[in-house]
Coordinates of C-alpha atoms and ligand atoms in Angstrom, one line a residue:
X1 CA 51.8 -0.8 -5.3
X2 CA 48.6 -2.8 -5.8
X3 CA 48.8 -4.7 -2.7
X4 CA 49.8 -1.8 -0.8
X5 CA 46.5 0.0 -2.0
X6 CA 44.5 -3.0 -0.8
X7 CA 46.0 -2.9 2.7
X8 CA 45.4 0.6 2.7
X9 CA 41.6 0.3 1.8
X10 CA 41.2 -2.4 4.3
X11 CA 43.0 -0.3 6.9
X12 CA 40.9 2.7 6.1
X13 CA 37.7 0.9 5.9
X14 CA 37.7 0.0 9.4
X15 CA 36.8 3.7 10.1
X16 CA 35.3 5.1 6.7
X17 CA 34.4 4.3 3.3
X18 CA 37.7 4.2 1.5
X19 CA 36.9 7.0 -1.0
X20 CA 35.9 9.8 1.4
X21 CA 39.0 10.7 3.4
X22 CA 40.2 14.1 2.8
X23 CA 43.7 13.6 1.9
X24 CA 43.1 10.7 -0.5
X25 CA 43.2 12.5 -3.7
X26 CA 46.1 14.7 -3.0
X27 CA 48.6 12.1 -1.5
X28 CA 50.8 9.5 -3.4
X29 CA 50.0 6.0 -2.1
X30 CA 52.8 5.7 0.1
X31 CA 51.9 8.8 2.0
X32 CA 48.4 7.5 2.2
X33 CA 49.8 4.1 3.6
X34 CA 51.6 6.2 6.4
X35 CA 48.5 8.1 6.9
X36 CA 46.4 5.1 7.4
X37 CA 48.7 3.6 9.7
X38 CA 48.9 6.7 11.7
X39 CA 45.1 6.6 12.3
X40 CA 45.1 2.9 13.0
X41 CA 47.9 3.5 15.6
X42 CA 45.8 6.3 17.4
X43 CA 42.2 5.6 16.6
X44 CA 41.9 2.1 18.7
X45 CA 43.5 3.8 21.7
X46 CA 40.4 5.7 22.9
X47 CA 38.5 4.5 26.1
X48 CA 35.5 6.2 27.1
X49 CA 35.5 6.5 30.9
X50 CA 31.7 7.1 31.4
X51 CA 30.1 7.8 34.7
X52 CA 27.4 5.4 35.8
X53 CA 24.0 6.1 34.0
X54 CA 25.7 7.3 30.9
X55 CA 25.3 5.6 27.3
X56 CA 28.2 5.6 25.1
X57 CA 28.2 8.7 22.9
X58 CA 27.5 8.5 19.0
X59 CA 30.6 9.1 17.2
X60 CA 30.5 9.8 13.5
X61 CA 32.2 6.8 11.6
X62 CA 34.3 9.1 9.5
X63 CA 35.8 10.8 12.6
X64 CA 36.6 8.2 15.2
X65 CA 38.0 9.2 18.7
X66 CA 41.5 8.9 19.4
X67 CA 43.6 10.3 22.3
X68 CA 45.8 12.2 19.9
X69 CA 43.1 13.8 18.0
X70 CA 41.6 14.9 21.4
X71 CA 45.0 16.3 22.5
X72 CA 45.2 18.2 19.3
X73 CA 41.7 19.6 19.6
X74 CA 42.3 20.8 23.0
X75 CA 45.0 22.9 21.6
X76 CA 43.0 24.1 18.7
X77 CA 39.8 24.9 20.6
X78 CA 42.1 27.4 22.7
X79 CA 44.1 28.5 19.7
X80 CA 44.0 32.2 18.9
X81 CA 45.3 31.7 15.5
X82 CA 41.8 30.4 14.7
X83 CA 40.5 34.0 14.4
X84 CA 40.8 36.6 11.8
X85 CA 42.8 38.8 14.1
X86 CA 44.4 36.1 16.5
X87 CA 42.5 37.7 19.3
X88 CA 39.9 34.9 20.2
X89 CA 39.4 31.1 20.2
X90 CA 36.7 28.9 20.9
X91 CA 37.8 29.0 24.5
X92 CA 37.2 32.8 24.5
X93 CA 33.4 32.2 24.8
X94 CA 33.3 28.7 26.2
X95 CA 35.4 28.9 29.7
X96 CA 36.0 25.7 31.4
X97 CA 35.2 27.1 35.0
X98 CA 31.8 28.1 33.7
X99 CA 31.2 24.6 32.3
X100 CA 32.3 26.1 28.8
X101 CA 29.6 28.9 28.7
X102 CA 30.9 32.4 29.3
X103 CA 28.5 34.1 31.7
X104 CA 27.4 36.9 29.3
X105 CA 23.9 37.5 27.9
X106 CA 25.3 38.2 24.4
X107 CA 29.0 37.5 23.7
X108 CA 30.9 39.3 21.1
X109 CA 33.0 38.2 18.4
X110 CA 36.3 39.8 16.9
X111 CA 34.5 42.7 15.3
X112 CA 32.7 43.4 18.8
X113 CA 29.1 42.7 17.2
X114 CA 26.9 41.0 19.8
X115 CA 25.8 37.5 18.9
X116 CA 21.9 37.3 19.1
X117 CA 22.0 34.5 21.3
X118 CA 24.2 33.6 24.4
X119 CA 27.1 31.0 24.6
X120 CA 25.9 27.6 25.7
X121 CA 27.8 25.3 28.1
X122 CA 29.5 22.2 26.4
X123 CA 28.9 19.7 29.3
X124 CA 28.1 16.5 27.6
X125 CA 27.6 18.2 24.3
X126 CA 28.5 14.6 22.8
X127 CA 25.1 13.5 23.5
X128 CA 23.3 16.4 21.7
X129 CA 21.8 15.1 18.2
X130 CA 21.0 18.7 17.1
X131 CA 23.3 21.7 18.3
X132 CA 22.6 25.4 19.1
X133 CA 19.6 26.9 20.7
X134 CA 17.4 26.3 17.7
X135 CA 19.1 25.3 14.4
X136 CA 18.0 21.8 13.5
X137 CA 20.5 21.9 10.4
X138 CA 23.3 21.6 13.3
X139 CA 23.6 18.0 13.3
X140 CA 27.1 17.2 14.2
X141 CA 30.1 19.0 16.0
X142 CA 32.0 18.8 12.9
X143 CA 29.4 20.9 11.0
X144 CA 28.7 23.3 13.8
X145 CA 32.4 24.3 14.1
X146 CA 32.1 26.0 10.8
X147 CA 29.6 28.7 12.2
X148 CA 32.0 30.3 14.6
X149 CA 35.0 29.9 12.4
X150 CA 33.6 31.2 9.2
X151 CA 30.1 32.5 10.0
X152 CA 29.5 36.1 8.8
X153 CA 26.4 36.9 10.7
X154 CA 27.3 37.1 13.4
X155 CA 30.9 37.3 13.0
X156 CA 32.4 35.1 15.9
X157 CA 36.1 34.2 15.0
X158 CA 35.9 35.9 11.6
X159 CA 38.1 33.6 9.6
X160 CA 37.8 34.7 6.0
X161 CA 40.6 32.6 4.3
X162 CA 42.9 29.6 4.8
X163 CA 45.8 31.8 6.0
X164 CA 45.2 30.4 9.5
X165 CA 46.4 26.8 8.2
X166 CA 49.8 28.4 7.1
X167 CA 50.1 29.8 10.6
X168 CA 49.5 26.6 12.0
X169 CA 51.8 24.6 9.9
X170 CA 54.6 27.2 10.9
X171 CA 54.4 26.3 14.7
X172 CA 56.4 23.3 15.6
X173 CA 53.9 22.2 18.2
X174 CA 51.4 21.6 15.7
X175 CA 53.7 19.6 13.2
X176 CA 54.0 17.0 16.1
X177 CA 50.3 17.3 17.3
X178 CA 48.9 16.7 13.6
X179 CA 51.4 14.1 12.9
X180 CA 50.2 12.1 16.0
X181 CA 46.7 12.7 15.2
X182 CA 46.7 12.1 11.4
X183 CA 50.1 10.5 10.5
X184 CA 51.1 13.1 8.0
X185 CA 51.8 16.6 9.4
X186 CA 52.2 18.5 6.3
X187 CA 49.0 17.6 4.3
X188 CA 47.1 16.9 7.5
X189 CA 46.9 20.4 8.5
X190 CA 43.6 21.1 6.5
X191 CA 40.3 22.8 7.5
X192 CA 38.4 19.5 7.8
X193 CA 40.8 17.9 10.1
X194 CA 40.8 21.2 12.3
X195 CA 37.2 20.9 12.9
X196 CA 37.3 17.1 13.4
X197 CA 39.9 17.4 16.2
X198 CA 37.9 20.2 17.9
X199 CA 34.8 18.0 17.5
X200 CA 36.6 15.0 19.1
X201 CA 38.0 17.1 22.1
X202 CA 34.5 18.4 22.6
X203 CA 33.0 14.9 22.6
X204 CA 35.6 14.3 25.2
X205 CA 33.9 16.8 27.8
X206 CA 31.7 14.3 29.8
X207 CA 30.3 15.7 33.1
X208 CA 28.7 13.2 35.4
X209 CA 30.1 13.7 39.1
X210 CA 27.7 16.1 40.6
X211 CA 26.4 15.6 44.2
X212 CA 23.2 14.4 42.2
X213 CA 25.2 11.9 40.4
X214 CA 26.9 10.7 43.6
X215 CA 23.4 10.4 45.2
X216 CA 21.7 8.7 42.3
X217 CA 24.3 6.7 40.7
X218 CA 27.2 6.1 43.3
X219 CA 25.5 5.0 46.1
X220 CA 26.2 8.0 48.3
X221 CA 23.0 8.7 50.0
X222 CA 24.3 11.6 52.2
X223 CA 25.4 13.6 48.9
X224 CA 22.1 15.3 48.7
X225 CA 20.7 17.1 51.8
X226 CA 16.9 16.9 52.7
X227 CA 16.2 20.3 51.0
X228 CA 18.0 19.0 47.6
X229 CA 16.2 15.7 47.8
X230 CA 12.8 17.4 48.3
X231 CA 13.7 19.7 45.2
X232 CA 14.7 16.6 42.9
X233 CA 11.1 15.3 43.7
X234 CA 9.4 18.3 42.8
X235 CA 11.6 18.5 39.8
X236 CA 10.4 15.0 38.8
X237 CA 6.8 15.4 39.8
X238 CA 3.7 16.2 37.9
X239 CA 3.1 19.5 39.5
X240 CA 6.1 21.3 38.2
X241 CA 6.7 19.0 35.3
X242 CA 10.2 20.0 34.5
X243 CA 11.4 16.4 33.7
X244 CA 9.3 16.2 30.7
X245 CA 11.7 18.6 29.0
X246 CA 14.8 18.4 31.3
X247 CA 14.6 14.5 31.8
X248 CA 17.0 11.8 31.5
X249 CA 20.7 11.4 32.4
X250 CA 21.6 14.8 30.9
X251 CA 18.6 16.6 31.8
X252 CA 17.2 17.5 28.5
X253 CA 14.8 15.8 26.0
X254 CA 17.1 16.3 23.1
X255 CA 19.5 13.4 23.5
X256 CA 21.3 10.3 22.0
X257 CA 20.1 7.6 24.1
X258 CA 22.9 5.1 23.1
X259 CA 23.7 3.6 19.7
X260 CA 22.3 5.9 17.1
X261 CA 18.9 6.4 18.7
X262 CA 18.4 10.1 18.9
X263 CA 15.5 12.3 19.9
X264 CA 15.3 16.4 19.7
X265 CA 12.4 18.8 20.4
X266 CA 11.8 22.5 20.5
X267 CA 9.6 24.1 22.9
X268 CA 8.7 27.5 23.9
X269 CA 8.6 27.8 27.7
X270 CA 6.9 31.1 27.7
X271 CA 9.6 33.4 28.8
X272 CA 8.1 36.1 26.3
X273 CA 4.9 36.9 24.7
X274 CA 3.5 37.1 21.0
X275 CA 4.2 40.7 21.0
X276 CA 7.8 40.5 22.0
X277 CA 8.4 38.1 19.1
X278 CA 6.5 40.1 16.8
X279 CA 8.9 43.0 17.4
X280 CA 12.1 40.8 17.2
X281 CA 14.7 40.9 14.2
X282 CA 14.8 37.8 12.0
X283 CA 17.6 36.1 14.2
X284 CA 15.8 36.4 17.5
X285 CA 12.9 34.2 17.1
X286 CA 14.0 30.8 17.8
X287 CA 13.1 27.8 15.5
X288 CA 10.8 30.0 13.3
X289 CA 13.9 31.7 11.9
X290 CA 14.8 28.6 10.3
X291 CA 11.4 27.0 9.4
X292 CA 9.3 30.2 8.6
X293 CA 6.5 28.3 10.3
X294 CA 4.4 30.7 12.5
X295 CA 3.9 27.9 15.3
X296 CA 7.7 27.6 15.5
X297 CA 8.1 31.2 17.0
X298 CA 10.0 31.3 20.1
X299 CA 10.8 27.8 20.3
X300 CA 14.2 26.6 21.6
X301 CA 15.8 23.4 22.4
X302 CA 15.7 22.7 26.1
X303 CA 19.2 23.1 27.6
X304 CA 20.9 20.6 29.4
X305 CA 20.6 21.6 33.2
X306 CA 23.9 20.2 34.2
X307 CA 26.3 22.6 35.5
X308 CA 23.4 25.0 35.6
X309 CA 24.8 26.7 38.9
X310 CA 27.8 28.3 36.9
X311 CA 26.2 28.9 33.3
X312 CA 23.8 32.0 33.9
X313 CA 22.5 34.2 32.6
X314 CA 19.7 31.7 31.7
X315 CA 17.7 31.3 28.5
X316 CA 18.7 32.0 25.0
X317 CA 18.9 35.7 25.6
X318 CA 20.2 35.7 29.1
X319 CA 16.9 37.0 30.4
X320 CA 17.2 35.5 33.8
X321 CA 20.3 37.0 35.4
X322 CA 21.7 38.2 38.8
X323 CA 22.5 41.8 38.6
X324 CA 26.0 41.5 37.9
X325 CA 25.8 38.5 35.5
X326 CA 27.5 40.0 32.7
X327 CA 30.9 40.0 34.7
X328 CA 30.9 36.6 36.8
X329 CA 34.2 37.8 38.3
X330 CA 32.8 40.9 40.2
X331 CA 30.2 39.5 42.4
X332 CA 29.2 42.9 44.2
X333 CA 29.5 41.2 47.6
X334 CA 27.9 37.9 46.4
X335 CA 29.5 34.6 45.7
X336 CA 28.8 33.0 42.3
X337 CA 26.5 30.6 44.1
X338 CA 24.4 33.4 45.3
X339 CA 24.3 34.8 41.9
X340 CA 23.0 31.6 40.4
X341 CA 20.7 31.1 43.3
X342 CA 19.2 34.8 42.4
X343 CA 18.8 34.0 38.8
X344 CA 17.7 30.2 39.4
X345 CA 14.8 31.7 41.9
X346 CA 13.8 33.9 39.0
X347 CA 13.5 31.1 36.5
X348 CA 11.5 28.7 39.0
X349 CA 9.1 31.7 39.8
X350 CA 8.8 32.1 35.9
X351 CA 7.6 28.4 35.7
X352 CA 5.4 28.6 38.7
X353 CA 3.6 31.6 37.3
X354 CA 2.9 29.9 34.0
X355 CA 5.0 32.3 32.0
X356 CA 3.9 34.8 29.5
X357 CA 0.9 34.7 27.0
X358 CA 2.6 32.9 24.0
X359 CA 0.4 31.0 21.4
X360 CA 3.5 28.6 20.6
X361 CA 3.8 27.7 24.3
X362 CA 3.5 24.2 25.3
X363 CA 0.6 25.2 27.7
X364 CA -0.1 21.5 29.0
X365 CA 3.6 21.7 30.6
X366 CA 4.2 25.4 31.0
X367 CA 1.1 26.4 33.2
X368 CA 0.6 28.0 36.6
X369 CA 1.3 25.6 39.5
X370 CA 1.3 26.2 43.2
X371 CA 4.1 25.4 45.2
X372 CA 5.4 27.4 48.4
X373 CA 8.4 29.6 48.4
X374 CA 10.2 27.1 50.7
X375 CA 9.5 24.4 47.9
X376 CA 10.6 26.7 45.2
X377 CA 14.0 27.2 47.1
X378 CA 14.3 23.2 47.5
X379 CA 14.2 23.1 43.7
X380 CA 16.8 26.0 43.4
X381 CA 18.9 23.8 45.8
X382 CA 18.5 20.7 43.8
X383 CA 19.4 22.7 40.5
X384 CA 22.6 23.9 42.4
X385 CA 23.6 20.3 43.2
X386 CA 24.1 19.7 39.6
X387 CA 27.4 21.2 39.4
X388 CA 30.2 18.9 38.9
X389 CA 33.4 20.6 40.3
X390 CA 35.6 17.9 39.0
X391 CA 34.5 18.9 35.6
X392 CA 35.1 22.6 36.0
X393 CA 38.7 22.1 37.1
X394 CA 39.8 18.7 35.2
X395 CA 43.2 19.4 33.6
X396 CA 42.3 17.2 30.8
X397 CA 39.7 19.6 29.6
X398 CA 41.9 22.8 30.4
X399 CA 43.6 25.3 27.9
X400 CA 47.1 24.1 27.4
X401 CA 48.2 27.7 26.9
Ligands
HEC501 C1 31.7 34.9 20.2 C2 31.7 33.7 21.2 C3 31.8 32.4 20.7 C4 32.9 31.9 20.2 C5 34.4 32.6 19.7 C6 32.6 30.4 20.0 N1 31.3 30.2 20.3 FE1 30.4 28.3 20.3 N2 28.6 29.3 20.8 C7 28.5 30.6 21.0 C8 27.0 30.8 21.0 C9 26.4 32.2 21.2 C10 26.5 29.7 20.8 C11 25.0 29.5 20.5 C12 24.8 29.4 19.1 C13 23.2 29.7 18.4 O1 22.5 29.2 19.1 O2 23.1 30.0 17.4 C14 27.3 28.6 20.8 C15 27.2 27.4 20.6 C16 28.1 26.5 20.4 C17 28.0 24.9 20.5 C18 26.5 24.2 20.6 C19 26.4 23.7 21.9 C20 24.9 23.1 22.0 O3 24.7 22.6 23.4 O4 24.2 22.8 21.1 C21 29.0 24.2 20.3 C22 29.2 22.9 20.2 C23 30.1 25.5 20.2 N3 29.5 26.7 20.3 C24 31.4 25.3 19.8 C25 32.2 26.3 19.5 C26 33.7 25.9 18.8 C27 34.1 24.5 18.5 C28 34.2 27.1 18.7 C29 35.6 27.5 17.9 C30 35.7 27.0 16.6 C31 33.2 28.2 19.2 N4 32.1 27.5 19.7 C32 33.4 29.5 19.3 C33 29.5 31.4 21.2 C34 30.7 31.3 20.6
HEC502 C1 7.8 22.4 27.7 C2 9.2 22.3 28.0 C3 9.7 22.7 29.4 C4 9.4 22.6 30.5 C5 8.2 21.7 31.2 C6 10.4 23.0 31.4 N1 11.4 23.6 30.8 FE1 13.0 24.5 31.4 N2 13.5 25.2 29.4 C7 12.9 24.7 28.3 C8 13.3 25.5 27.2 C9 12.8 25.4 25.8 C10 14.5 26.4 27.7 C11 15.0 27.3 26.8 C12 14.2 28.6 26.4 C13 15.0 29.8 26.0 O1 16.1 29.8 26.0 O2 14.1 30.7 25.6 C14 14.3 26.1 29.0 C15 15.3 26.8 29.9 C16 15.4 26.6 31.3 C17 16.4 26.9 32.1 C18 17.7 27.7 31.7 C19 18.8 26.8 31.2 C20 19.7 27.7 30.4 O3 21.0 27.0 30.3 O4 19.7 28.9 30.2 C21 16.2 26.3 33.3 C22 17.2 26.6 34.7 C23 15.0 25.6 33.3 N3 14.7 25.7 32.2 C24 14.7 24.9 34.4 C25 13.4 24.4 34.3 C26 12.5 23.9 35.5 C27 13.0 24.2 37.0 C28 11.4 23.5 35.1 C29 10.2 23.0 36.0 C30 9.7 23.9 36.8 C31 11.4 23.6 33.8 N4 12.7 24.0 33.3 C32 10.3 23.3 32.9 C33 11.9 23.8 28.3 C34 11.1 23.4 29.4

């Protein structure tokens, strides 16, 4: 038995400290050995298939990627058993065809109460060292998943007990999927392993095959037309300043840059003024709600602009939308692209005007600048060229149900 334990420790230490695995205390050594072999069998089979220009994502050492875990996570992400009344899943607010956003200004959870911010897209979320619009405590996907599952303010999936685990254990598909991912179906169906598998699935959501990527990284110089190229140059120039906050391969200044090197920033881009924020409730004022520091009022993480053509309405409160943005399936005579074009035109007009009078605004970068309407349209065309159609339809990311 002693030698078995030593082998087990060795096997586990490849991925984790030997004393932190969740099932270690509960299991007999034999079961632990089987579990460790299960992890070994699956953990080493993950191969990142990264687009050119993308660094390898940072993966927590206690949750290594594996194909079986990603597959389990894909099921759990879309599994309605993960909500209090079995009416919703993560996928209800994170829809693949919308780059895992949902087209709403404020989504509602199972009790029909509106969330104070809108659903973020999940393209390349693996590279975000801080998650959500403005909560610096959300440092990993493993931690973040607790909020939609168990959060009470707002209620999203509204789980209030571990009964959902019994429901998962009762479905034969999960017996197989958990065994494949964690080696021991019965004890592996626990709350942590659910979150860890969902996190692994979300890390696999890599998007890097837009027209822009084909032009910039795949040597296809006809992928962008003349207007889109003019827009790209404006976006990356010192007149419009966009790239300072939306730069790099993921079009945001909050990113893992390869290895463990991370940077994160919060800004006010001036969409509202001081009086507006003074009148807002305690969950609508951005970073200030977490820090209580006055100069953090109205500050948010600059979103990645990847797939921006399908993630309207824009900003944390959806304040830039097309008339029918709350129902992207009804386009009132407009295509989805026309709708995105409307909303993005409003966004660029906002930046060109310098935005509202807001003390916390980063006024060296957010200040009025002069471009013609035709140059503005070029910039909108460039933003629309960031849509990766392959990502929106890839069966590897689709709901299995
Ligand atoms: C009711 C709709 C809703 C449901 C259900 C939901 N989300 Fe979200 N999601 C949101 C909203 C709204 C935000 C922005 C949160 C904030 O700023 O506080 C968000 C943000 C996120 C983020 C942060 C993305 C980023 O770029 O930082 C991740 C990751 C995420 N959700 C994953 C999940 C997972 C996993 C589940 C299921 C366990 C889930 N969501 C269920 C609405 C939802
Ligand atoms: C000082 C940093 C900064 C600069 C410069 C900046 N942005 Fe932003 N941008 C942000 C922040 C922060 C948000 C989110 C604000 C919010 O939700 O309230 C944002 C949001 C956006 C959004 C909406 C994204 C979404 O998912 O809702 C678009 C589109 C956008 N910016 C485009 C641009 C363009 C185009 C430029 C240049 C004209 C630009 N930004 C310049 C910080 C910046």
